[in-house]
Structure formats: C-alpha cells, structure tokens
Coordinates of C-alpha atoms in Angstrom, one line a residue:
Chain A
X1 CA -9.9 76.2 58.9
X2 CA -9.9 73.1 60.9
X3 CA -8.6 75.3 63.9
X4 CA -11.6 76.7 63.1
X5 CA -13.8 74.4 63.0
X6 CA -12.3 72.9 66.3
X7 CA -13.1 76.1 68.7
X8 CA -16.5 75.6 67.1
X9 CA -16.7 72.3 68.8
X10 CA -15.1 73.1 72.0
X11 CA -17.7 76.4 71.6
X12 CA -20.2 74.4 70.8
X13 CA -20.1 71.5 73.9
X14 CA -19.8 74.6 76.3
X15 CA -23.4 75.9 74.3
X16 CA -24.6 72.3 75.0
X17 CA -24.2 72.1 78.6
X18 CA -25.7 75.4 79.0
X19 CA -28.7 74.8 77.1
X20 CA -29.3 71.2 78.2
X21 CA -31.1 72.0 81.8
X22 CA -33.2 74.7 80.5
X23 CA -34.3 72.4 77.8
X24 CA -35.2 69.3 79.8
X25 CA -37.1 71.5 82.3
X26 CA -39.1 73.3 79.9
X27 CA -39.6 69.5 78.1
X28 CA -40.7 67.9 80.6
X29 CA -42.5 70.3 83.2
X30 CA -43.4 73.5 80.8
X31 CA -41.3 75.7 83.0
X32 CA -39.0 78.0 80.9
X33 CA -37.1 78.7 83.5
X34 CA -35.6 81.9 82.6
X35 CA -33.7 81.8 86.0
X36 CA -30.9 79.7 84.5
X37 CA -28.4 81.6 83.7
X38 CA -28.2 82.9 87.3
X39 CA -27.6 79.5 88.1
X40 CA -25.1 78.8 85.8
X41 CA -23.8 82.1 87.5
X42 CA -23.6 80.6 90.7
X43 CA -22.3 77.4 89.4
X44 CA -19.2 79.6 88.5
X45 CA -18.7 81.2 91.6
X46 CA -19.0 78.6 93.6
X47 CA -16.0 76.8 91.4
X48 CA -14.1 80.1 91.3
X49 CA -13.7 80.5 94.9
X50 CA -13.2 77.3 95.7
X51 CA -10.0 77.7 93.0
X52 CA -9.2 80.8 94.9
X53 CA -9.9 80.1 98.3
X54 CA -8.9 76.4 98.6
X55 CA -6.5 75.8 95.4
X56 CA -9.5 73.3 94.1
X57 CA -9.1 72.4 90.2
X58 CA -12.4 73.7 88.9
X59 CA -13.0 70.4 87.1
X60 CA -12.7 68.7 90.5
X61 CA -14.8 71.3 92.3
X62 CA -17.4 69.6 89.8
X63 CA -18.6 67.6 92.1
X64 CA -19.2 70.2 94.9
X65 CA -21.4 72.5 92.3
X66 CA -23.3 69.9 91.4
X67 CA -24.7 69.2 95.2
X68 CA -24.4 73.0 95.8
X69 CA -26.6 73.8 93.2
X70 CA -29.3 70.8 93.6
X71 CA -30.2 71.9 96.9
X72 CA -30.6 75.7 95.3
X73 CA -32.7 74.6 92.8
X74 CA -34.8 71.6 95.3
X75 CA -35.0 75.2 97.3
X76 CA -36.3 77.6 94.0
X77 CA -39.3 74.6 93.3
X78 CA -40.4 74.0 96.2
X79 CA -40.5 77.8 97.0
X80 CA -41.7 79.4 93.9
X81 CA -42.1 76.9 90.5
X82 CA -44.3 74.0 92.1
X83 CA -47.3 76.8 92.8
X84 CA -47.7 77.3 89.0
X85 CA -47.8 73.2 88.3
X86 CA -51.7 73.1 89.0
X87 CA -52.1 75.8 86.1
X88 CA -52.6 75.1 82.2
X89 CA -49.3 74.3 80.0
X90 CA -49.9 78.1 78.5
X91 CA -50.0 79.9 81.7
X92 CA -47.3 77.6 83.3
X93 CA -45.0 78.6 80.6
X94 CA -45.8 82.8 80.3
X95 CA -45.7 82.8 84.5
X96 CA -42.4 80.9 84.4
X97 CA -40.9 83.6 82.7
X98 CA -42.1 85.8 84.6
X99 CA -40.7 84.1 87.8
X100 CA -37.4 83.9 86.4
X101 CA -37.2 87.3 85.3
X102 CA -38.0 88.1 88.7
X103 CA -35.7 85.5 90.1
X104 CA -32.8 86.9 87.8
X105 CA -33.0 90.1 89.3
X106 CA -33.0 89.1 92.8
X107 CA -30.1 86.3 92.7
X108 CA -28.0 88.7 90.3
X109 CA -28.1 91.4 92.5
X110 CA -27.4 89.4 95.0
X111 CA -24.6 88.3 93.5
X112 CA -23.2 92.1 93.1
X113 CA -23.9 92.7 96.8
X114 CA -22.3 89.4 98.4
X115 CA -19.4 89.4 95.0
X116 CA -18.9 93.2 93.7
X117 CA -19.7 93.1 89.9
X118 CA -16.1 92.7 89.2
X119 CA -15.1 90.2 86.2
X120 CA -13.2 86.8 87.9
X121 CA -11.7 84.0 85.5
X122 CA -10.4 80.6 87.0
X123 CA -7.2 80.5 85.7
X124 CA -5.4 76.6 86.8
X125 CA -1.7 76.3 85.9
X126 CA -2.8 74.4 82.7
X127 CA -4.9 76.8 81.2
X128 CA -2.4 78.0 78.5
X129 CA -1.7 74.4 77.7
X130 CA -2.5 72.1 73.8
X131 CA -1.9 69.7 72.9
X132 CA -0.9 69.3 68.8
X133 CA -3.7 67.0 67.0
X134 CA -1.8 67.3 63.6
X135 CA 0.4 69.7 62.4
X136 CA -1.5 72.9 63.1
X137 CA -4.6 71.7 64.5
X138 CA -4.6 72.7 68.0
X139 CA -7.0 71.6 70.7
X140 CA -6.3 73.8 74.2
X141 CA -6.5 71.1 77.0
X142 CA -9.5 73.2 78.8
X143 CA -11.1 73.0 75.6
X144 CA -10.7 68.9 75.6
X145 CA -11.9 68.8 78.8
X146 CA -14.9 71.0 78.1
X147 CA -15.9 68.7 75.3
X148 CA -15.3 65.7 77.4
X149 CA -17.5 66.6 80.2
X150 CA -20.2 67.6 77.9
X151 CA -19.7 63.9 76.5
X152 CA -19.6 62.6 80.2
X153 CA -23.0 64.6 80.5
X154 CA -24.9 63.0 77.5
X155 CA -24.0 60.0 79.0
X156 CA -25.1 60.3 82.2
X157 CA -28.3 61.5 81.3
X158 CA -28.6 59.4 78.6
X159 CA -29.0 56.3 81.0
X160 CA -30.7 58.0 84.4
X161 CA -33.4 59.0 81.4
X162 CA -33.3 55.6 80.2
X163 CA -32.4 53.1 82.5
X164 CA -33.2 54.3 86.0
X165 CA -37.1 54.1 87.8
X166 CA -36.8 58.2 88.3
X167 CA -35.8 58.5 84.7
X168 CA -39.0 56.8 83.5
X169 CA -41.2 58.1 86.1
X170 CA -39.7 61.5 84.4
X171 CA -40.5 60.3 80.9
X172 CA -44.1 59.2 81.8
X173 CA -45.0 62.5 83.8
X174 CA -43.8 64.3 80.9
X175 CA -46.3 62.2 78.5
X176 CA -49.0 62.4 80.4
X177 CA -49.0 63.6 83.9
X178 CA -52.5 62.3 85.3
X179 CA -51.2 59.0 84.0
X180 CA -48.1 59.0 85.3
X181 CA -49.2 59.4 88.6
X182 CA -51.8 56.8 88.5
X183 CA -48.6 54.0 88.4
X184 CA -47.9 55.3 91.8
X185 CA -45.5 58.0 90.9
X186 CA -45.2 60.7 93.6
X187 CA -45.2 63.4 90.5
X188 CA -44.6 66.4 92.8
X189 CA -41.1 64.5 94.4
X190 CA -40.1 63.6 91.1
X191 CA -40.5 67.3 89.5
X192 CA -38.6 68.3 92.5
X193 CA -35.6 66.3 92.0
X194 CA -35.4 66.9 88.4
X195 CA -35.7 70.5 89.1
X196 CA -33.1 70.1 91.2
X197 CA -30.8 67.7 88.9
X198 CA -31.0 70.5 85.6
X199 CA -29.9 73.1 88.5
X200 CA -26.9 71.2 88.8
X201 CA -26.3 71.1 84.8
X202 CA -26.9 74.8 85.3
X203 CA -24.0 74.6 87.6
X204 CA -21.8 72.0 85.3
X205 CA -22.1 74.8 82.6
X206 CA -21.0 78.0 84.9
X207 CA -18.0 75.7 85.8
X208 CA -16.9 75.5 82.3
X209 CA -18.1 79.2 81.5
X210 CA -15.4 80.5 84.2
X211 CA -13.0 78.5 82.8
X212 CA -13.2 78.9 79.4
X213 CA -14.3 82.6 79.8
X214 CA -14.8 84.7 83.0
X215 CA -17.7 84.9 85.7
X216 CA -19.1 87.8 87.0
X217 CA -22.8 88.9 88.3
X218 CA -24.6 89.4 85.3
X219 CA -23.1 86.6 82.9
X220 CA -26.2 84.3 83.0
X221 CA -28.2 86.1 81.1
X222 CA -25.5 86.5 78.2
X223 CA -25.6 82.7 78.0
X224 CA -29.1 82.2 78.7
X225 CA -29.9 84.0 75.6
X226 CA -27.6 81.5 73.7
X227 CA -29.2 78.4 75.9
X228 CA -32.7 79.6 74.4
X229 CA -31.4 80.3 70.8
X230 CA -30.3 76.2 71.2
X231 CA -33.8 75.6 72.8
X232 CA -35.2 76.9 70.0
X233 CA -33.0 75.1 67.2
X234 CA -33.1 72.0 69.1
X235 CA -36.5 71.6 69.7
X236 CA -37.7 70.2 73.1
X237 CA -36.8 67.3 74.9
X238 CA -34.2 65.6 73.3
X239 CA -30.8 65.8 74.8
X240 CA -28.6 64.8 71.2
X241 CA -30.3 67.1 69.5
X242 CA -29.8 69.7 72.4
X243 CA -25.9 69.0 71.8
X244 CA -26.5 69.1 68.1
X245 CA -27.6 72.4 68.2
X246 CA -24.9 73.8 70.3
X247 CA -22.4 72.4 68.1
X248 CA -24.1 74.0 65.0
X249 CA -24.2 77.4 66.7
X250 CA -20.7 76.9 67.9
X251 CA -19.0 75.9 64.6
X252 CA -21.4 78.5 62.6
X253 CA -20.2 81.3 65.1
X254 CA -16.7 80.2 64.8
X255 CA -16.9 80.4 60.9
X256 CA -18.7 83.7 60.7
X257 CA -15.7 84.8 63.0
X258 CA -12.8 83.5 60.8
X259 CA -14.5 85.4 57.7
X260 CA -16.0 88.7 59.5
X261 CA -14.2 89.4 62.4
X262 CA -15.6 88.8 66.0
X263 CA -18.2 91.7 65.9
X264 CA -20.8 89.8 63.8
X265 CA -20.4 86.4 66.0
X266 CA -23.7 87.1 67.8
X267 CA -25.3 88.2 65.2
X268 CA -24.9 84.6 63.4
X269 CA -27.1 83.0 66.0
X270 CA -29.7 85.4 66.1
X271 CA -29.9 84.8 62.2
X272 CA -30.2 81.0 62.9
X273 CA -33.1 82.0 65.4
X274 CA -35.2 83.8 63.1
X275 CA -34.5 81.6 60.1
X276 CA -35.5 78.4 62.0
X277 CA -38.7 80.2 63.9
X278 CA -39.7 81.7 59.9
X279 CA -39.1 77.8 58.8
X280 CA -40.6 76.0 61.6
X281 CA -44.3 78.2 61.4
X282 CA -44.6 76.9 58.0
Chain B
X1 CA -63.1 45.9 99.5
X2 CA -64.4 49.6 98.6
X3 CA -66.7 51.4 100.2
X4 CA -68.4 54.9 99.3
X5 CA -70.3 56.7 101.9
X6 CA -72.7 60.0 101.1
X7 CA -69.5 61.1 98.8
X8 CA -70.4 64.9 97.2
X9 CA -67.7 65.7 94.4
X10 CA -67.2 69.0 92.6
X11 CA -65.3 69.6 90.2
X12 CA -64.8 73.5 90.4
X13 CA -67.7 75.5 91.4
X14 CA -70.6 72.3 89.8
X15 CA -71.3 69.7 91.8
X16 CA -71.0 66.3 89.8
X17 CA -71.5 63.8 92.7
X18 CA -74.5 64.1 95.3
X19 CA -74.2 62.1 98.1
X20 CA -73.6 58.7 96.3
X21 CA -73.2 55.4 98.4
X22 CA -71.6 52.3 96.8
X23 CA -69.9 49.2 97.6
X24 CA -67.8 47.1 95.9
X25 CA -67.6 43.3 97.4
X26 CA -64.3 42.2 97.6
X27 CA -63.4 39.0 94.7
X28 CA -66.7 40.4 92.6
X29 CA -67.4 42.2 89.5
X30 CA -69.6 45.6 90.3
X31 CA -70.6 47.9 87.2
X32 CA -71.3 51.3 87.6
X33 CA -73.8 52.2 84.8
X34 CA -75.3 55.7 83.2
X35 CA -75.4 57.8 80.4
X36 CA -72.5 60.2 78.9
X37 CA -72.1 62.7 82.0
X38 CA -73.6 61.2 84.4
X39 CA -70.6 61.0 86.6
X40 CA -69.3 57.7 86.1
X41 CA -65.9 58.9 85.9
X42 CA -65.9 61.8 88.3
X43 CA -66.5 58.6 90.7
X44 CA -63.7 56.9 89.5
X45 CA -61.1 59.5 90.2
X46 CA -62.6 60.5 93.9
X47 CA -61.7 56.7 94.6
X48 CA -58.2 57.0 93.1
X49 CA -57.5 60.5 94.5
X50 CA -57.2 62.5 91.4
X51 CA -60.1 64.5 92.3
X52 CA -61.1 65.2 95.7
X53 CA -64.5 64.2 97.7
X54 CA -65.7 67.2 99.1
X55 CA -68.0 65.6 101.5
X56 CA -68.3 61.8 103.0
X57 CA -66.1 58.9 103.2
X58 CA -64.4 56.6 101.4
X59 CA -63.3 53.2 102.3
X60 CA -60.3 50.7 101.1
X61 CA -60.5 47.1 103.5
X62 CA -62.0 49.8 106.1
X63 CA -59.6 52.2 106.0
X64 CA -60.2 55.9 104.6
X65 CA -58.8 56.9 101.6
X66 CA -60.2 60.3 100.5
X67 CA -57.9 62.1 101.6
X68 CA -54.7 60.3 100.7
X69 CA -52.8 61.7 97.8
X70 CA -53.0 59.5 94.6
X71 CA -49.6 57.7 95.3
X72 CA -50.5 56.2 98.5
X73 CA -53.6 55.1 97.1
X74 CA -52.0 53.4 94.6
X75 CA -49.7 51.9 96.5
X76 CA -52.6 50.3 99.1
X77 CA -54.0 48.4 96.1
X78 CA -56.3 50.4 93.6
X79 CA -55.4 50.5 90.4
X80 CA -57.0 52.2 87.2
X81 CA -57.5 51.7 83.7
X82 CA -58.6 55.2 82.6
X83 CA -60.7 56.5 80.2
X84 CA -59.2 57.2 76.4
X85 CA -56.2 54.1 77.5
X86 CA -53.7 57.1 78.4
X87 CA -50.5 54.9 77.5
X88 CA -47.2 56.5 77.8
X89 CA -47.4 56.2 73.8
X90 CA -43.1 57.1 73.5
X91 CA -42.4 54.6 75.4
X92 CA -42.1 50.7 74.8
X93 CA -44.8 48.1 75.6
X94 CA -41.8 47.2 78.2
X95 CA -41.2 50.2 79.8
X96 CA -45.2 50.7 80.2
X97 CA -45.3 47.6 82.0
X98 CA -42.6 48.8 84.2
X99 CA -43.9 51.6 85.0
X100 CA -47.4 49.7 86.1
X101 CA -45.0 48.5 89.0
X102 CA -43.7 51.8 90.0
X103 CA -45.0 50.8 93.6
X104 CA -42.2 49.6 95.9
X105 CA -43.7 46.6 96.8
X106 CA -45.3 45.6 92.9
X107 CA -41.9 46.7 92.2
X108 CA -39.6 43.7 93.8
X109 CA -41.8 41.2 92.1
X110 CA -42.0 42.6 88.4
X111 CA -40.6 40.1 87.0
X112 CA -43.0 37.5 88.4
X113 CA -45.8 39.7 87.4
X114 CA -44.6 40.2 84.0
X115 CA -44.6 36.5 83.4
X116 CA -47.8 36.2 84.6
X117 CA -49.1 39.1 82.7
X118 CA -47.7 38.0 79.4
X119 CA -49.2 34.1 79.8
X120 CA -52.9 36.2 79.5
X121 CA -51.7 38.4 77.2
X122 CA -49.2 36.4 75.1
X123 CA -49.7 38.9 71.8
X124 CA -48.1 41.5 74.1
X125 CA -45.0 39.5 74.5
X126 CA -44.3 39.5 71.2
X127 CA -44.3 43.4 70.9
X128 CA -42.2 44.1 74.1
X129 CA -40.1 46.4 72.8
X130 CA -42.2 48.0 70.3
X131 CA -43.6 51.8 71.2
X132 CA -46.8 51.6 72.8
X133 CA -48.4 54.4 70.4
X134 CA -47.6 51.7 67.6
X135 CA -49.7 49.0 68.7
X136 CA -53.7 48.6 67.6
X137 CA -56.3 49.5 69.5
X138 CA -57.1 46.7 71.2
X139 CA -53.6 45.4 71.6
X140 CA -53.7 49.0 73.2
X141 CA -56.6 48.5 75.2
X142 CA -54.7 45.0 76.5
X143 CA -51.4 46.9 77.8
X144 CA -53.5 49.4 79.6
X145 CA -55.0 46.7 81.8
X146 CA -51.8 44.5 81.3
X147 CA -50.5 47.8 83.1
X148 CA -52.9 48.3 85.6
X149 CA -52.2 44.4 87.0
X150 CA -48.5 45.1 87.6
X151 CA -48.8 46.8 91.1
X152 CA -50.3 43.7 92.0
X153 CA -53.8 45.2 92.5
X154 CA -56.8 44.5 95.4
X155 CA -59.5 46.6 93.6
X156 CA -59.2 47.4 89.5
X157 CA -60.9 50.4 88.8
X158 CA -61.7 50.0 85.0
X159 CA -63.2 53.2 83.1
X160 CA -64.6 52.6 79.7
X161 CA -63.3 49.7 78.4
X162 CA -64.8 49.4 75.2
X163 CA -63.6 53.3 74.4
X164 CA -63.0 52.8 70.7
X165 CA -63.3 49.0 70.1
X166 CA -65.2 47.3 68.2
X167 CA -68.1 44.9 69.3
X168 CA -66.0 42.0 68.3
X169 CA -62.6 43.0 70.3
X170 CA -65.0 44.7 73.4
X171 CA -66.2 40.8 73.8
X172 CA -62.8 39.7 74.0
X173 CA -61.7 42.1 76.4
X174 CA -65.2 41.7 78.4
X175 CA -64.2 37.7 79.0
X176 CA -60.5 38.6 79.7
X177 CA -61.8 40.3 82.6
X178 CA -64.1 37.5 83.7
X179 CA -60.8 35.7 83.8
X180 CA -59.0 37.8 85.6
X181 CA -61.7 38.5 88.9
X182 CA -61.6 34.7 88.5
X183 CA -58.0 33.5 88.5
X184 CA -56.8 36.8 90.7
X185 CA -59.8 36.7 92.8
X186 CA -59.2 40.4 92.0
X187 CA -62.3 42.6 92.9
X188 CA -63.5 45.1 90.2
X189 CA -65.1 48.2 89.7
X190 CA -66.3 49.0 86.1
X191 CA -67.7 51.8 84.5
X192 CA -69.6 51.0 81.6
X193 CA -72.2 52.6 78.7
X194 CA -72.7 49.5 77.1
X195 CA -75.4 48.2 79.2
X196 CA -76.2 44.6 78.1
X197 CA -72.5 43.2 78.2
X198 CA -71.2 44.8 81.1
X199 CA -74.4 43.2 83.0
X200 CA -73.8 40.0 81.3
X201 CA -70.3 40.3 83.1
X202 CA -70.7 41.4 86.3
X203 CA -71.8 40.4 89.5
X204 CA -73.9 43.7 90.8
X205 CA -74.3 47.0 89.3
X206 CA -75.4 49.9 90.1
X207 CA -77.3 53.0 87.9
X208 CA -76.1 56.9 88.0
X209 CA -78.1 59.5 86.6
X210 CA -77.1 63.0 86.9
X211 CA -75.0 62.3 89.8
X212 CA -76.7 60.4 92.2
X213 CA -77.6 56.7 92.2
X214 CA -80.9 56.1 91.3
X215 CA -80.9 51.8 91.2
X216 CA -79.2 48.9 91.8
X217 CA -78.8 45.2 92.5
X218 CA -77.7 42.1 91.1
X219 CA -76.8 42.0 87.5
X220 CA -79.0 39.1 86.2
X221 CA -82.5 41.4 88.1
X222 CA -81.4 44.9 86.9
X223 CA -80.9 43.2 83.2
X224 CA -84.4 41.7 83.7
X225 CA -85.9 44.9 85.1
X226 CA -88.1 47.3 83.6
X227 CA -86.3 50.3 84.4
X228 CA -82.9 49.2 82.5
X229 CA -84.9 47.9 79.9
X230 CA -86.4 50.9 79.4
X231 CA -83.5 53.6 80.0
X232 CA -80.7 51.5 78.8
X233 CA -81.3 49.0 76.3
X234 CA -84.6 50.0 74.4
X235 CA -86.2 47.1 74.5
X236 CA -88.8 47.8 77.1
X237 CA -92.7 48.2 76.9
X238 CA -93.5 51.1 76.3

C-alpha cells in the first residue's frame, strides 16, 4: 500500500504541472484555454527529439522547452486570445473554448503531418532505475525527479507571483483590471508574457508526460481532460491548491487501481468531478 | 497643467461629453461639479485614457494626450483615485502601495515616497501588511489616494471622494487634500456631488449638466451665486 500511495504522488505531481498553466490562465485572464494540451504536446516533442536527435537528457532539455514554448504561446495571444480581452468575462470564457478547440485541431494535426501519429517515449539510460526508501517502498528515479520539478515549480511561481513587479502587476490585473492599469501597468504586455510563461508550464508538463509515459499527436487532450478535472477540484487561482488537487486525483487513482484493476482508473476522477460540481452548487 | 479642448466622448453609440473645455491651473484645486450622470466621470477617464475622446484635444504641460494609451499617461504624471476606491482588496496595504509606483521612474524612489506617504497617513503604517479589503472605509479611502501619490503625481485626478463616507470622515479627507495641493504643490482635479465642501476646498470649479459645461469660476463666487444656490445646495430664493 505505501507503494501505492507513492505512484499516487509521483502521479499526482505529473497531474499538477499539467493543470497548473491552464489554471493560472483561466485565473487570472478568463481564458480556458482549451489549447493546452497541444502544448504540453509540443513540449514533449520538442524534449523527445532533442533525446533522439542530440542525446539531450529530457530534464536538461527543460530549459530549451521552456523558451520554445514561450515564444509559441507570446505567438497564440497576440495572434488569436488578446482579440477576445475587450469582451465580457462570460463571453471571454465560452470563445476561449472555442479557440482552443479550434487551435487543438489545427496544431494536432499538424503534429501528425510534420510527426506521423506514431507513439514515441524518451527512454534515458536511467529510466529503469529506484532507488529503495525502506524495505519495499520503491520510488523510480524519474518519478523523484518528476515530483522534484513539480516542487521546483511551486517554487518558482510561488515568488515571481509574490515577490517580482510582473507578479503583482499579474495579481492586480487579475483583481481588477481597469485598476490595475491605472498604476501604470501596460496590462496587454503583461497578459502577453503570462500567456506566454503558462505555455512554458504547458511545456514543463509534456517533458515529464514523455518521460513518464509516451508522446504522440493527440496526447494533449487525454491530459487536458485531467488538467480541467484538477481545475475544477482545485478551484481557481491558487497554485497549492492546484498541486493539492493533483495529488488527490493521483493517490485516489492509484488506490482505485490497487483494489479494481486499471480499467476503472479514469473513472475515479470523473466521480470526483461530478461529486465536487453536485457539492460546490449547493 | 491640463487642458481640455471641445472634447466629445461616447461611450458606445450615446454621446456623454459635448464639446467640453476645461482647464485645470497647475498647483490649484479645480472641482468638477454636477448631478448623478452628468458626466463627471466619463471626463475623468478621457483624461486618463481609459475611455477615448472622440473629438478635440487634450493637454498635459502642452502636450496631447488623447490618444496615448493609459500607461503612458500614467507614467507623464496623472494619477487617479477612482470612483468605488477600486483597491486591489487581496493584496496588502504594502503591496497596494507598491503597485501605486509601478511607473519606472515613481518606481526608483518608492521608498522615499513611502516614507513620505506614511508621515500623512501614519494610521496606514500601522496596517502595512494587513489585506487591503480588511481595512475601514476610510482607512480605505486613505490608501487609495495614499496610492495614487506613489507615481509621484503632477495632476491627481480624484473621483468621488466622499463615495461611502460619512460627513465626519469626508471632512477629514477633504482637509487631507488641502494639505497635500499645499505641501506637494500638486495640482488637482476633483469630481464632486457634495457641492458646499468641495467649493469650500477648491480653488475654481466648474458645473456639468448633461454633458456639457454650463458655469464656472472661482469657488468663493460660484458658492455665492444664485445658480449653485439654486441647483445644488437648496438654499436659494425661490
């Protein structure tokens, strides 16, 4: 059981990092950028062939996703989701959707003409690799590292959010936009770079998902649906409570596993999801 | 300072603003007086940028400004106390300051400021780190110009001040203005419903009604004149 429990974790940090860029976006601006997943998508690729091309450890290809995929996403605002800022939080959110539905398509088929739809895992010479906790509690080193990172990306967030001038500006557009932008703030350059910035934890997250899984065209929208699930258990904005959420969808999928086999594990957050949205309308 | 020439503002397809021409001297106190929906505040936000003039000029130290966007503005001096406060109300008395300074230049000397600021407002020193959606309403009402006077302000644009106060705390905000024009030799544009005390504040003021001016002149004659008496403070022959 506490093997269990620890593939929850390592599950659940994975769920975290894939969730957390959706969530802040949707926070802060009211997008629901339903185009995330295809970034994460990319995110994966772009580690995968630098592993297969180059011999880059996907861990140190971080680096390269990150800038890779904030000038994608600096691309995808200013070219599509900065025309639906002037409408009303509603509309904003419904058109969103739309747009990354649309955008989905596009970049995933995309992907299948540039990539073939064939199924690619980055496999490093590690990836087999423990190391022994306690007598029978196992934690793979991928997995260690996925849980790290994730830690690594509370952190980081935690004090641009908190301690830098952008991370306010941020925090203040989000409270009141009209506001905001009386200080001084250029609102439109800030929602551009934070656009950009949860493109790259869009990226971050397809880095781990090829790792720790495979990459292939159409995998974003498998995770996005669990980066929404998260959305919705987390509630907006906050990024522990983002990570909490993950980690309480990993460990209960893990469980549910362990007892039913793993043909019920999506089931187990779809439960979760209608259970919280039946709890929260009351 | 500020200086509004023939300025038409719509806001969607209605016309708020006909052709209004205002000045605002540079070190003095001008109020901007009317009725609920006159278009006190539709004038307000042409001169900060968050709505747009659709005809005529506007003027900061002779330059034009109308069609700057709101940054910029804010960055060559105005700054705004808006209607309804609008705090950041998650975030600290602090950080609301901070971000008052967002400006790169107001930024280098935030400190300075913020000493400075917290000598007028001393009560707001003792609740720096304390949310700003926490604090009473005229503690709030303080932070909101507190915040305004971090960029380091030429013209202070105040909207409303006495939004929510009472009579009492409005005074006490009304004199910490006085202060400020004096001791900053900050020049001020106010927009005001309560008549009597914003004349008995400033220097000049001007009268909108349904868009377009319709009187002005110094405060101590528009207080004595019949047509204020009349309109504004009930007290005229009738």
């Amino acid at each position: 059981m506490p093997q269990v429990i620890i593939y929850g974790i390592i599950t659940g940090a994975f769920y975290g990092l894939t969730s957390i860029g959706l969530s802040l976006v949707f926070g802060v601006m009211k997008h629901l950028n339903i185009a995330h997943g295809s970034l994460l998508m990319i995110g994966g690729f772009v580690a995968y062939w630098a592993f297969d091309r180059f011999h880059v450890d996907p861990f140190v290809s971080i680096p390269l996703v990150i800038g890779v995929l904030f000038v994608l996403g600096a691309a995808l605002y200013k070219g599509v989701f900065c025309r639906l800022d002037a409408l009303p939080e509603g509309h904003k959110i419904n058109n969103s959707m739309l747009v990354g539905f649309g955008l989905t398509w596009i970049i995933d088929n995309l992907a299948i003409l540039f990539w073939t739809s064939d199924v690619r895992a980055i496999t490093p010479a590690y990836m087999g690799s423990v190391v022994e906790l306690m007598p029978g509690m196992r934690v793979p080193l991928v997995g260690a590292g996925t849980v790290g990172l994730a830690l690594l990306v509370i952190f980081s967030l935690h004090l641009i959010l908190t301690k830098t001038y952008f991370g306010k500006a941020v925090r203040a557009t989000a409270q009141d936009r009209d506001a905001g932008n009386l200080m001084g703030i250029n609102v439109e350059r800030t929602y551009l770079t934070f656009f950009a910035l949860s493109a790259s934890l869009a990226g971050i997250a397809g880095v781990v998902a090829a790792v720790n899984y495979s990459v292939h065209p159409t995998v974003g929208f498998e995770w996005l649906l669990k980066a929404i699930v998260i959305l919705v258990l987390a509630g907006v904005g906050k990024i522990g409570r983002v990570f909490a959420a993950g980690l309480a969808l990993g460990i209960a999928e893990a469980i549910s596993v362990y007892f039913t086999g793993p043909a019920y594990r999506e089931v187990v957050g779809l439960v979760l999801f209608i259970l919280v949205l039946l709890y929260r309308s009351k | 300072m500020l200086d509004l020439s023939r300025v038409d503002v719509h806001r969607g397809d209605i016309q708020v603003l006909w052709s209004v021409s205002l000045a605002a001297q540079e070190g003095k106190i001008t109020a901007l007086l009317g009725s609920n929906g006159a278009g006190k505040t539709t004038l307000l936000n042409a001169v900060t940028g968050l709505l747009r003039a659709s005809r005529g000029s506007i003027l900061l130290k002779g330059r034009p400004i109308e069609s700057r966007p709101v940054h910029k503005i804010v960055e060559m001096g105005v700054s705004m106390v808006p209607e309804g406060r609008r705090l950041f109300p998650e975030m600290t008395v602090h950080e609301n300051l901070e971000l008052g300074a967002f400006a790169r230049k107001a930024r280098r000397r935030r400190q300075e400021t913020m000493d400075l600021i917290f000598g007028t407002f001393p009560v707001l020193q003792g609740r720096r780190s304390q949310m700003a959606g926490t604090l009473s309403g005229g503690e709030q009402q303080m932070l909101t110009i507190a915040r305004a006077l971090m960029s380091r302000p030429k013209l202070l644009l105040l909207d409303e001040l006495s939004w929510g106060l009472s009579p009492v705390a409005t005074q006490a905000i009304f004199k910490t203005i006085k202060e400020i024009n004096g001791t900053m030799g900050l020049t001020i544009l106010m927009v005001e419903q309560n008549v009597s005390m914003t004349l008995e504040t400033a220097d000049y003021g001007y009268i909108l009604e349904n868009g377009r001016i319709v009187g002005e002149g110094r405060a101590g004659a528009l207080l004595e004149s019949e047509q204020v008496k009349n309109a504004y403070l009930g007290i005229g022959d009738l």
